[in-house]
Tab-separated table of C-alpha atoms in Angstrom:
chain	number	residue	atom	x	y	z
A	1	MET	CA	-9.390	-38.885	73.893
A	2	ASN	CA	-6.176	-40.888	74.228
A	3	GLU	CA	-6.267	-44.541	73.236
A	4	PRO	CA	-4.679	-46.962	75.714
A	5	SER	CA	-1.350	-48.483	74.754
A	6	ARG	CA	-1.475	-52.043	73.483
A	7	ARG	CA	0.360	-53.216	76.610
A	8	ALA	CA	-2.111	-51.439	78.925
A	9	PHE	CA	-5.036	-52.889	76.986
A	10	LEU	CA	-3.740	-56.446	77.082
A	11	ALA	CA	-2.982	-56.195	80.805
A	12	SER	CA	-6.450	-54.866	81.617
A	13	ALA	CA	-8.114	-57.392	79.298
A	14	ALA	CA	-6.275	-60.273	80.959
A	15	ILE	CA	-7.425	-59.128	84.387
A	16	ALA	CA	-10.981	-58.416	83.238
A	17	VAL	CA	-11.511	-61.851	81.706
A	18	SER	CA	-9.352	-64.000	83.962
A	19	GLY	CA	-11.338	-67.087	84.806
A	20	CYS	CA	-13.852	-66.452	82.019
A	21	SER	CA	-12.296	-68.747	79.443
A	22	ALA	CA	-13.650	-71.849	81.142
A	23	LEU	CA	-17.290	-71.277	80.366
A	24	PRO	CA	-19.859	-74.010	81.025
A	25	GLY	CA	-20.300	-76.368	78.116
A	26	GLY	CA	-16.679	-77.264	77.458
A	27	SER	CA	-14.343	-76.084	74.758
A	28	ARG	CA	-14.617	-73.016	72.586
A	29	THR	CA	-16.240	-73.462	69.204
A	30	THR	CA	-15.019	-72.491	65.756
A	31	ALA	CA	-16.857	-70.368	63.228
A	32	THR	CA	-16.429	-68.578	59.942
A	33	LEU	CA	-17.289	-64.952	60.568
A	34	GLU	CA	-19.120	-63.446	57.609
A	35	ARG	CA	-20.119	-60.111	59.137
A	36	LEU	CA	-19.658	-58.036	62.292
A	37	HIS	CA	-22.389	-55.470	62.873
A	38	VAL	CA	-22.549	-52.838	65.649
A	39	ALA	CA	-25.739	-50.903	66.504
A	40	ASN	CA	-26.475	-48.204	69.088
A	41	ARG	CA	-29.936	-48.719	70.584
A	42	ASP	CA	-29.458	-46.255	73.453
A	43	ILE	CA	-30.932	-42.739	73.228
A	44	ARG	CA	-27.436	-41.261	73.712
A	45	ALA	CA	-24.458	-41.301	71.356
A	46	HIS	CA	-21.655	-43.734	72.257
A	47	THR	CA	-18.098	-44.505	71.234
A	48	VAL	CA	-17.474	-48.242	70.877
A	49	HIS	CA	-13.940	-49.609	71.134
A	50	LEU	CA	-13.705	-52.952	69.326
A	51	TYR	CA	-10.965	-55.592	69.311
A	52	VAL	CA	-11.185	-58.915	67.408
A	53	GLU	CA	-8.784	-61.864	67.743
A	54	TYR	CA	-8.728	-64.890	65.433
A	55	ASP	CA	-7.202	-68.175	66.658
A	56	ASP	CA	-5.609	-66.411	69.663
A	57	HIS	CA	-3.305	-64.272	67.512
A	58	ASP	CA	-2.680	-60.552	67.750
A	59	PRO	CA	-5.700	-58.398	66.964
A	60	MET	CA	-6.959	-58.585	63.406
A	61	VAL	CA	-9.321	-55.668	64.012
A	62	TRP	CA	-8.932	-52.784	66.451
A	63	ARG	CA	-11.416	-50.003	65.777
A	64	THR	CA	-13.065	-47.065	67.473
A	65	LEU	CA	-16.603	-46.431	66.218
A	66	ASP	CA	-18.616	-43.286	66.948
A	67	LEU	CA	-22.324	-44.083	66.896
A	68	GLY	CA	-24.938	-41.376	67.214
A	69	PRO	CA	-28.316	-41.829	68.860
A	70	PRO	CA	-31.019	-43.715	66.950
A	71	ASP	CA	-32.976	-41.884	64.264
A	72	GLY	CA	-36.534	-42.575	65.365
A	73	GLU	CA	-36.960	-46.352	65.433
A	74	ARG	CA	-33.774	-47.012	63.435
A	75	PRO	CA	-30.557	-47.480	65.459
A	76	SER	CA	-27.291	-45.822	64.513
A	77	GLU	CA	-25.327	-48.731	63.076
A	78	VAL	CA	-22.212	-49.765	61.194
A	79	THR	CA	-20.902	-52.970	59.658
A	80	VAL	CA	-17.202	-53.469	60.358
A	81	ASP	CA	-15.449	-53.632	57.000
A	82	TYR	CA	-12.825	-56.388	57.028
A	83	ASP	CA	-11.769	-59.299	54.824
A	84	TRP	CA	-12.595	-62.038	57.354
A	85	PRO	CA	-10.692	-65.365	57.054
A	86	ASP	CA	-12.405	-68.076	54.997
A	87	ASP	CA	-11.363	-70.887	57.349
A	88	PRO	CA	-13.287	-71.593	60.557
A	89	GLY	CA	-11.448	-70.495	63.669
A	90	HIS	CA	-11.763	-69.341	67.252
A	91	TYR	CA	-12.905	-65.723	67.469
A	92	THR	CA	-12.759	-63.521	70.527
A	93	ILE	CA	-14.564	-60.207	70.191
A	94	ARG	CA	-13.876	-57.650	72.917
A	95	ALA	CA	-15.667	-54.343	73.216
A	96	ARG	CA	-16.220	-51.460	75.597
A	97	THR	CA	-18.151	-48.220	75.365
A	98	ASP	CA	-17.054	-44.655	75.936
A	99	ASP	CA	-14.542	-44.355	78.774
A	100	HIS	CA	-15.523	-47.576	80.558
A	101	ARG	CA	-12.479	-49.471	81.751
A	102	ASN	CA	-13.934	-52.971	81.578
A	103	TRP	CA	-13.900	-54.836	78.280
A	104	GLU	CA	-16.700	-57.305	77.532
A	105	ALA	CA	-15.457	-60.530	75.909
A	106	PHE	CA	-17.616	-62.559	73.536
A	107	THR	CA	-16.243	-66.022	72.716
A	108	ASP	CA	-19.346	-68.197	72.315
A	109	ILE	CA	-19.734	-67.921	68.555
A	110	THR	CA	-21.637	-70.699	66.725
A	111	ASP	CA	-20.104	-74.076	65.978
A	112	GLU	CA	-18.409	-74.367	62.559
A	113	ASP	CA	-21.000	-72.298	60.694
A	114	CYS	CA	-20.788	-69.018	58.894
A	115	THR	CA	-22.231	-66.390	61.134
A	116	THR	CA	-23.069	-62.763	61.588
A	117	PHE	CA	-22.116	-61.319	64.967
A	118	GLU	CA	-24.329	-58.492	66.230
A	119	LEU	CA	-23.069	-56.162	68.949
A	120	ASP	CA	-25.762	-53.903	70.404
A	121	VAL	CA	-25.181	-50.901	72.659
A	122	LEU	CA	-28.059	-50.810	75.136
A	123	GLU	CA	-29.272	-48.253	77.673
A	124	GLY	CA	-26.424	-46.760	79.686
A	125	GLY	CA	-23.790	-48.131	77.312
A	126	SER	CA	-24.084	-51.806	78.269
A	127	LEU	CA	-23.288	-54.309	75.518
A	128	LEU	CA	-25.145	-57.346	74.178
A	129	GLY	CA	-23.488	-59.695	71.688
A	130	THR	CA	-25.561	-62.174	69.688
A	131	THR	CA	-25.360	-64.429	66.656
A	132	PRO	CA	-28.959	-64.036	65.471
A	133	SER	CA	-28.768	-66.115	62.324
A	134	GLU	CA	-26.414	-68.207	60.302
A	135	ALA	CA	-25.114	-66.688	57.098
A	136	ALA	CA	-24.619	-68.736	53.995
A	137	CYS	CA	-20.925	-69.323	53.364
A	138	PRO	CA	-19.872	-68.782	49.792
A	139	LEU	CA	-19.208	-72.079	48.026
A	140	ASP	CA	-15.598	-72.909	47.258
A	141	GLU	CA	-15.541	-73.248	43.488
A	142	SER	CA	-11.961	-74.451	43.169
């Protein structure tokens, strides 16, 4: 499968999320991302394309993850390995499954706390992004 060029991705992402940046509730919040976890809860295998921006800069993470079907009650899952920034910032997490053209954008990440972001692949390849619990930030011992 051919990956889209960066230019094609950015053009399609801009169209897909145009008008979505002004969500109810005001301005975007900042967070310190401790962990990004992706799980397939559908009975079929899926490929997840993942793109993460930090403070509106170029992508810090751009990955393609192949997730098999769940093993019994346990989903196929992976934690995205990355040295996340220590400072709170504005994160935008974009994802799509398989050959879907539309990217889902997740920008509502908790306010100035350390957090784990969970991305679940649901039936039919739809996506659900949540921040189920706050993670404890490591103390700065300097």
